[in-house]
Tab-separated table of C-alpha atoms and ligand atoms in Angstrom:
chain	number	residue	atom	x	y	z
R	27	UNK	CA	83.182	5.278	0.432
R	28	UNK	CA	83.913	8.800	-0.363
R	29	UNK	CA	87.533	7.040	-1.411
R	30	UNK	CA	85.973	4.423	-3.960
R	31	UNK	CA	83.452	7.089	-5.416
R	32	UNK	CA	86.519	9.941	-6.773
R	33	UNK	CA	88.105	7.027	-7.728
R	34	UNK	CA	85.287	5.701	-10.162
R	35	UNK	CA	84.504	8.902	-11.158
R	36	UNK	CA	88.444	10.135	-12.252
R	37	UNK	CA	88.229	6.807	-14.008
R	38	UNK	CA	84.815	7.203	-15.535
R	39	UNK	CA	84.920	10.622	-17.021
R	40	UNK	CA	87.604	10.095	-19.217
R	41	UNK	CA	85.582	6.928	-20.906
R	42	UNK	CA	82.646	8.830	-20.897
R	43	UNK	CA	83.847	11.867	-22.830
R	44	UNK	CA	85.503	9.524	-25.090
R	45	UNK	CA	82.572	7.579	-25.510
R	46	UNK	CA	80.462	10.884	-26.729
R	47	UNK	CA	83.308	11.628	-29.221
R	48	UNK	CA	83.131	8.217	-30.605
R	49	UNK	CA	79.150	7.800	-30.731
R	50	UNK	CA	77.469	8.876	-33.741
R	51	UNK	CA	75.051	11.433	-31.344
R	52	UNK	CA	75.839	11.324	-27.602
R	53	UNK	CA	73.734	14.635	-26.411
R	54	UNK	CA	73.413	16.135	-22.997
R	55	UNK	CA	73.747	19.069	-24.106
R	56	UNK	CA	70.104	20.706	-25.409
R	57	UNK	CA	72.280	23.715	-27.410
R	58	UNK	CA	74.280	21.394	-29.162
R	59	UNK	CA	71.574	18.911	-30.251
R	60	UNK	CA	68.514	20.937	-30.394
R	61	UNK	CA	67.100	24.354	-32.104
R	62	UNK	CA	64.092	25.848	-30.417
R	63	UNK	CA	61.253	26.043	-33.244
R	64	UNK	CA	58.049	27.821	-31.999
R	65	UNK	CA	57.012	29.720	-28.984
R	66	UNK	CA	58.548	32.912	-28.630
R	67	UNK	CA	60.969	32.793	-26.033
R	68	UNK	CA	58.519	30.167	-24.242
R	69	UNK	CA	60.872	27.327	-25.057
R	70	UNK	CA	64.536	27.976	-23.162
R	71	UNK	CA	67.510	25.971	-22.543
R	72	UNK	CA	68.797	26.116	-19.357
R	73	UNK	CA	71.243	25.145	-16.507
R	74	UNK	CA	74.108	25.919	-19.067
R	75	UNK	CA	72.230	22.840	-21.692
R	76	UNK	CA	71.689	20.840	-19.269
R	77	UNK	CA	67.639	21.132	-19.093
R	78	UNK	CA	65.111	22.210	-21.466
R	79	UNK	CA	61.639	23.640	-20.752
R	80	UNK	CA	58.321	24.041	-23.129
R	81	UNK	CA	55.552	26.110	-21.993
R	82	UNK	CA	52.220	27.103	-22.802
R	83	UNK	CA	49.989	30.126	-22.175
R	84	UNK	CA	46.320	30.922	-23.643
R	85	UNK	CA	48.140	32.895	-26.821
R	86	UNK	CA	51.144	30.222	-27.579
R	87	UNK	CA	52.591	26.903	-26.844
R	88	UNK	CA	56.610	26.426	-27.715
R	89	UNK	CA	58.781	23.089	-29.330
R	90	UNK	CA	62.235	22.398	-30.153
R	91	UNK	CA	63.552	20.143	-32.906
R	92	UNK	CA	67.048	17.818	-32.883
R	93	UNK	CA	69.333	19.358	-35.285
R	94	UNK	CA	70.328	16.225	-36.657
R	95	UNK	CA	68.399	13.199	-38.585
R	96	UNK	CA	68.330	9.938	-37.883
R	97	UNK	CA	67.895	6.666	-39.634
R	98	UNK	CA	67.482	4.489	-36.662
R	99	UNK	CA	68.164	5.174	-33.545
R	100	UNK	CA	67.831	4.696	-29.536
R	101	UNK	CA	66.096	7.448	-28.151
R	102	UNK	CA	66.467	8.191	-24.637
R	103	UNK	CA	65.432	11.415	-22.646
R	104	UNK	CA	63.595	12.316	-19.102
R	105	UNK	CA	60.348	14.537	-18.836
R	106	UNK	CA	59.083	15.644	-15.592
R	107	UNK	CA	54.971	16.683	-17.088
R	108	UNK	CA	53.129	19.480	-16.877
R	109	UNK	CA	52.241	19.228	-12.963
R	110	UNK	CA	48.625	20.220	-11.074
R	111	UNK	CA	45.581	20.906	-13.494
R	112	UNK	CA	47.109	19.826	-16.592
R	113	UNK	CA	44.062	18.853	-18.356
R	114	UNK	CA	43.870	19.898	-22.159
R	115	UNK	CA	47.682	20.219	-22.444
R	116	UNK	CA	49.527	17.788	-24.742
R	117	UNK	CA	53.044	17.121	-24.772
R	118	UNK	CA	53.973	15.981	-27.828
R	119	UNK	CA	57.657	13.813	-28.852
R	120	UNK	CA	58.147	11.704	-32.001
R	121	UNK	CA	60.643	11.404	-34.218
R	122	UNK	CA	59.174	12.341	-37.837
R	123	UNK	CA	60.286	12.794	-41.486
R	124	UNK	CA	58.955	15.800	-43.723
R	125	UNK	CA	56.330	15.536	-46.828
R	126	UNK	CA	53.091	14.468	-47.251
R	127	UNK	CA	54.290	10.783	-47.391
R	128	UNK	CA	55.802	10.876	-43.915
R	129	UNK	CA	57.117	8.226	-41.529
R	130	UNK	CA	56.156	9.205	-37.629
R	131	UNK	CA	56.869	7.696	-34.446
R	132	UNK	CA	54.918	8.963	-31.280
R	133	UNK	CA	54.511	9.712	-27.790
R	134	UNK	CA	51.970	11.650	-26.475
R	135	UNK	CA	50.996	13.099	-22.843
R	136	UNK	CA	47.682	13.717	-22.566
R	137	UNK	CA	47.163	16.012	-19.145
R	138	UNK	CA	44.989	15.497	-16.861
R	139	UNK	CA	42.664	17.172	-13.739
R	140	UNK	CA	44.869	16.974	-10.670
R	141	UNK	CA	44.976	13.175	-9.235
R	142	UNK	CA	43.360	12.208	-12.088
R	143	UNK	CA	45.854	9.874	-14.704
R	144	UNK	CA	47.862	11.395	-17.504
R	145	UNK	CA	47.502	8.912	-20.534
R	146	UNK	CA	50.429	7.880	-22.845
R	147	UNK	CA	49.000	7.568	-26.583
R	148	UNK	CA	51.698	5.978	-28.609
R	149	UNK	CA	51.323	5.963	-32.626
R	150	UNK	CA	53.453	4.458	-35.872
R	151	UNK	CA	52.975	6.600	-39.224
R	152	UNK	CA	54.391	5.024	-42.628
R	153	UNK	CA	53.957	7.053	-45.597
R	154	UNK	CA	51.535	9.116	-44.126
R	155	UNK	CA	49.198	6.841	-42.876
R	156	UNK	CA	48.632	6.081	-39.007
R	157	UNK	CA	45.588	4.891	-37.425
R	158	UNK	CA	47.584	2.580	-35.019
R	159	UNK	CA	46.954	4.146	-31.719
R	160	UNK	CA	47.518	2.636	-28.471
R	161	UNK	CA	46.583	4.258	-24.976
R	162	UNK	CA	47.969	3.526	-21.308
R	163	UNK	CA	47.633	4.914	-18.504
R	164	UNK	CA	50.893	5.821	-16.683
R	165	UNK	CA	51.487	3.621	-13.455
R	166	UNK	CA	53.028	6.812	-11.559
R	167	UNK	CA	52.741	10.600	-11.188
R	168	UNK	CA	54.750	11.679	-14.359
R	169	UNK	CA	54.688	15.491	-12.603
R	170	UNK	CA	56.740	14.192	-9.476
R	171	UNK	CA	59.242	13.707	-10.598
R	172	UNK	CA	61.417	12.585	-14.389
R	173	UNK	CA	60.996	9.235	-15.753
R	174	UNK	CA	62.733	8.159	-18.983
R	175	UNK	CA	60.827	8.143	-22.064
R	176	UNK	CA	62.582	6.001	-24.751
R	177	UNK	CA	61.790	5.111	-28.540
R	178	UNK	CA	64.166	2.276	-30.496
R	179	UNK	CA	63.771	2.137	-34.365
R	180	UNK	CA	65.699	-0.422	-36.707
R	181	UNK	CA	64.983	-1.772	-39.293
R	182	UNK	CA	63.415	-5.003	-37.453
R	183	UNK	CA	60.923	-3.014	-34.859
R	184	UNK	CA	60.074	-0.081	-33.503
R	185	UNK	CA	59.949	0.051	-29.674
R	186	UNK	CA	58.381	2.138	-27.227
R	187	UNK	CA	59.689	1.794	-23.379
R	188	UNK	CA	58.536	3.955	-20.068
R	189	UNK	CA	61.608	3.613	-17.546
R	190	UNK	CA	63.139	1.024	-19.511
R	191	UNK	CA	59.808	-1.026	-19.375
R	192	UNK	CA	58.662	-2.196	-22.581
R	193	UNK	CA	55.178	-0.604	-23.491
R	194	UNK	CA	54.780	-1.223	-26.960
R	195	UNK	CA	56.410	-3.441	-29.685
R	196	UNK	CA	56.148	-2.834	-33.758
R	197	UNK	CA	57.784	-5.697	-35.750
R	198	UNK	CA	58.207	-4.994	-39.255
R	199	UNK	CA	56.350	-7.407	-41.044
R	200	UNK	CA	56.722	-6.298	-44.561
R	201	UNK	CA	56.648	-10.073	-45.617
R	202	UNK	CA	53.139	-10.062	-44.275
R	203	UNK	CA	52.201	-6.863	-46.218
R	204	UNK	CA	52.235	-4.053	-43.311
R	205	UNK	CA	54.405	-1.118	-44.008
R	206	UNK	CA	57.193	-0.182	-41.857
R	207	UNK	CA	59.196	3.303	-42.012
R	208	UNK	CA	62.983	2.079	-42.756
R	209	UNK	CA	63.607	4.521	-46.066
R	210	UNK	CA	62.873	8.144	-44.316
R	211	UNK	CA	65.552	9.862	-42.188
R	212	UNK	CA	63.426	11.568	-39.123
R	213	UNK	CA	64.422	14.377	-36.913
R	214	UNK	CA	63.370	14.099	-33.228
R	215	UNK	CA	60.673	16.879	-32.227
R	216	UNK	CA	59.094	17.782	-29.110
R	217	UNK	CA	56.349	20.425	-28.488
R	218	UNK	CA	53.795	21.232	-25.727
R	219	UNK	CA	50.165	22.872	-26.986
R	220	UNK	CA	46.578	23.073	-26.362
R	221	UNK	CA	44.692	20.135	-27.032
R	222	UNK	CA	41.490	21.455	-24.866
R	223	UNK	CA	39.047	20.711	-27.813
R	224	UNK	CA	39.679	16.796	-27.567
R	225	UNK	CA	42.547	15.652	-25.303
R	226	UNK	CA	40.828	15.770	-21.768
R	227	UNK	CA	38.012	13.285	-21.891
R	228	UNK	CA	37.553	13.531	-25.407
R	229	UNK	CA	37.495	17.467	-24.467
R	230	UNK	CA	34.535	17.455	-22.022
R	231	UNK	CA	37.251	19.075	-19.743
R	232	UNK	CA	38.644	22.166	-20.897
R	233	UNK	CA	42.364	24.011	-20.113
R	234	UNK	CA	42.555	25.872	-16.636
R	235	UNK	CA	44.206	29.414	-18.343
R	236	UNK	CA	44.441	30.874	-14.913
R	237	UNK	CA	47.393	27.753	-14.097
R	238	UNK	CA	49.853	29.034	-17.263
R	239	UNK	CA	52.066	29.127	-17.968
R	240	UNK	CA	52.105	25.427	-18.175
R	241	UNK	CA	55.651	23.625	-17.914
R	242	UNK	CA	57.492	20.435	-18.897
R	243	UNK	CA	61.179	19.778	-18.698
R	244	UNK	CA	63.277	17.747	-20.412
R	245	UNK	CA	66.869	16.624	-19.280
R	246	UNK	CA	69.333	13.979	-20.212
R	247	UNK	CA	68.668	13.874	-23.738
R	248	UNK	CA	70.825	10.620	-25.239
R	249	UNK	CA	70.906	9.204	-28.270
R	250	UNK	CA	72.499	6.116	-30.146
R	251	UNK	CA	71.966	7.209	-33.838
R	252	UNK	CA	72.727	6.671	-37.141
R	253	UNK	CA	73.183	10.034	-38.214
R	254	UNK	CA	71.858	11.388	-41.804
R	255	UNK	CA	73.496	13.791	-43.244
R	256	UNK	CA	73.922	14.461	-47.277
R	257	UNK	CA	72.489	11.115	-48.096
R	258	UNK	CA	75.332	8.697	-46.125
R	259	UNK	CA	74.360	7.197	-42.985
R	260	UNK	CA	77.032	7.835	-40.099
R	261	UNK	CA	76.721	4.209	-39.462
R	262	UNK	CA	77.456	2.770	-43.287
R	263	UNK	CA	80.773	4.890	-43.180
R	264	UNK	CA	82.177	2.928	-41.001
R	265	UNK	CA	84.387	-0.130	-41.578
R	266	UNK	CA	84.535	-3.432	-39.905
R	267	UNK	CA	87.773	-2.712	-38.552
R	268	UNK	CA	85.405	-0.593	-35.972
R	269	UNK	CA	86.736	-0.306	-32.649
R	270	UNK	CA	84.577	-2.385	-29.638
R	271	UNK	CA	82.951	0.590	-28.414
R	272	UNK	CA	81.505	1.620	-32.032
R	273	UNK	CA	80.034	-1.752	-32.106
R	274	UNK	CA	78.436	-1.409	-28.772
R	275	UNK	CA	76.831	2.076	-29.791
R	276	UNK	CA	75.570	0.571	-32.149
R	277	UNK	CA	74.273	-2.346	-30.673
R	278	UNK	CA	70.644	-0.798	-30.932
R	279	UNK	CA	70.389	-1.749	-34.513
R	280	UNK	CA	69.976	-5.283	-33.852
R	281	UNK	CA	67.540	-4.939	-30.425
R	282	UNK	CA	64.909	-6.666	-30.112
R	283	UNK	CA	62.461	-7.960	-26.641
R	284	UNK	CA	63.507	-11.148	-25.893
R	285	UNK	CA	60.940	-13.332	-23.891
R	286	UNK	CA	61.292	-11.592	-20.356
R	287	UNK	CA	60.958	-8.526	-21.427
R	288	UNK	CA	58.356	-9.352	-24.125
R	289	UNK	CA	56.281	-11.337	-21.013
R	290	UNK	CA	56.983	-7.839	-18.981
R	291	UNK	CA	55.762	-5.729	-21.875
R	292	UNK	CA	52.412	-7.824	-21.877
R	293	UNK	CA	51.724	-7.674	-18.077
R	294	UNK	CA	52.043	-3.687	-17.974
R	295	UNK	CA	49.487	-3.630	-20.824
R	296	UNK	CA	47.386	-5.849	-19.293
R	297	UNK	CA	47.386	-3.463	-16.236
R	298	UNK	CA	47.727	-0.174	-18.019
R	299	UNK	CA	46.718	-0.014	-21.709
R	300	UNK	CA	43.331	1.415	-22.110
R	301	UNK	CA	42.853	1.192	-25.877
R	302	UNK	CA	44.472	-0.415	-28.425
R	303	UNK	CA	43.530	-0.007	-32.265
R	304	UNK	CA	44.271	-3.601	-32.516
R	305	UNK	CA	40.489	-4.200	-30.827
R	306	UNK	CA	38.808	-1.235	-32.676
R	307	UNK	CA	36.436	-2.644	-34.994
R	308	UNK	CA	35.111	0.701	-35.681
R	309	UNK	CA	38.293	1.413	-37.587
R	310	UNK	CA	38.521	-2.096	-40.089
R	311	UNK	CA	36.521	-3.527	-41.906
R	312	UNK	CA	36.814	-7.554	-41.426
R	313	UNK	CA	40.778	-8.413	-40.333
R	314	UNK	CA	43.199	-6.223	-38.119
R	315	UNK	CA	45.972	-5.265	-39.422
R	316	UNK	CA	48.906	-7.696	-40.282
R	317	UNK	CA	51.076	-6.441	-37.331
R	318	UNK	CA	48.345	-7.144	-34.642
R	319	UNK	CA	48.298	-10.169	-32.657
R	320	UNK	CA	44.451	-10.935	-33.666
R	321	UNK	CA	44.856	-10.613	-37.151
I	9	LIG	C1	41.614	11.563	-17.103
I	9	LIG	O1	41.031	10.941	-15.990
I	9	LIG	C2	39.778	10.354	-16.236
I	9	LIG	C3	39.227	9.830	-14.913
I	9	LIG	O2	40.073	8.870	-14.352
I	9	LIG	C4	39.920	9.269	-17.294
I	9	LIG	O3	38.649	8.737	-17.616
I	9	LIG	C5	40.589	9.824	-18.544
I	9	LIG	O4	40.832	8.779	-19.464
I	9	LIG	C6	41.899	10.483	-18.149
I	9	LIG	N1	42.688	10.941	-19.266
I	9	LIG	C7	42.319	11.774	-20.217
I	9	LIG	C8	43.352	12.167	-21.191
I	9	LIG	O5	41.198	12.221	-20.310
């Protein structure tokens, strides 16, 4: 046992180093990848950039921005949640473009009274205009322990998965008139703030100050990008004559759910989702949008 496992891992190492120098992003490492933005020393990088944490008191929350841009990519990274009374925090990570006319693609952690569920609101901005929230509630205790949070953009869908579990799918169906960010390089940004006026039962329940500082963590940041930089795509640069494991990095611009996972995306919303913008009549007037199954 002990035998087999140096083995794989004298064999392994090698690949996998090569495999970040080859990949247009790679990450695990938080200094390389990531600039703290707000907070005062309340956002830190630690266990040599291995880990990242946010945190929140009464007079400041904290975020941290990826130094590059991306124009598609597969987003993966773990979160252990703010843990205990966590209601009226929101964690906050989307990858987003800049201007009025942005392009935005969200997760956010609503916290929660102990015991009590965090929610998961996901979003899709194009040129500045949302409105397409969807709300589950997570199927586990997000504070426990880290689960992996991951977004995948091309140019055919945006996806949204929870441990590799399809939550949420966004086809691009320009041909039937919805608009679908494809034009806007985003950055990937994560912050943790105070949300007390709405997030916690539409802000009935109000932050606990005397729990802060409130913490998340991130770790294992990874990333199969397209990286934008001086307006040339990492991924146009490169010639056909790519080697294999090019291809297979970038493999995530032609994802999509195939039936399984489509059928497994539909039975954890039918368990978990507790709104869905889809069904909110409030918001249209006559038809859904093109990109919802009722329309
Ligand atoms: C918090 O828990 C309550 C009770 O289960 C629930 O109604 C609410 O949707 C949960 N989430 C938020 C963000 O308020």
């Amino acid at each position: 046992m002990a035998l087999a496992s140096s083995f794989n891992l004298t064999l392994l190492l090698p690949l996998v180093i090569l495999g970040c120098l080859m990949a247009a992003a790679c990450g695990n490492n938080f200094d390389e990848d990531f600039d703290i933005t707000w907070g005062d020393g309340r956002g830190k990088i630690v266990d040599n950039g291995e880990a990242l944490t946010l945190s929140l008191d009464k007079a400041s929350g904290s975020a941290f921005q990826s130094k590059d841009e991306y124009l598609f990519a597969k987003i993966d990274i773990k979160i252990k949640l703010v843990p205990g009374n966590s209601a009226g925090t929101v964690t906050s990570f989307y990858l987003s473009s800049q201007g009025p006319t942005f392009d935005e693609i969200d997760l956010e952690f609503f916290g929660n009274l102990s015991g009590d569920p965090y929610t998961l609101q996901t979003n899709v901005f194009t040129r500045g205009k949302g409105n397409r929230e969807q709300q589950i509630f997570l199927w586990f205790d997000p504070t426990a322990d880290f689960h992996t949070y991951s977004i995948l953009w091309n140019r055919r869908n945006i996806i949204f998965f929870v441990d590799d579990i399809p939550i949420r799918e966004f086809k691009n169906l320009e041909s039937k008139g919805n608009l679908f960010p494809k034009n806007q390089p985003m950055r990937l940004h994560s912050s943790l703030w105070n949300g007390e006026d709405w997030a916690t039962r539409g802000g009935l329940v109000k932050t606990d100050w005397t729990q802060a500082p409130f913490t998340v963590t991130y770790k294992d940041f990874h990333a199969d990008a397209c990286i934008w930089s001086n307006g040339i795509s990492s991924c146009n640069s490169k010639r056909p004559t790519d080697s294999d494991s090019d291809r297979h990095q970038r493999r995530f611009l032609f994802q999509e759910l195939n039936e399984d996972s489509r059928s497994l995306m539909y039975k954890y919303q039918k368990d978990y989702m507790i709104y869905d913008y889809c069904h909110d009549f409030r918001k249209y007037v006559g038809v859904p949008p093109p990109e919802c199954p009722n329309n």
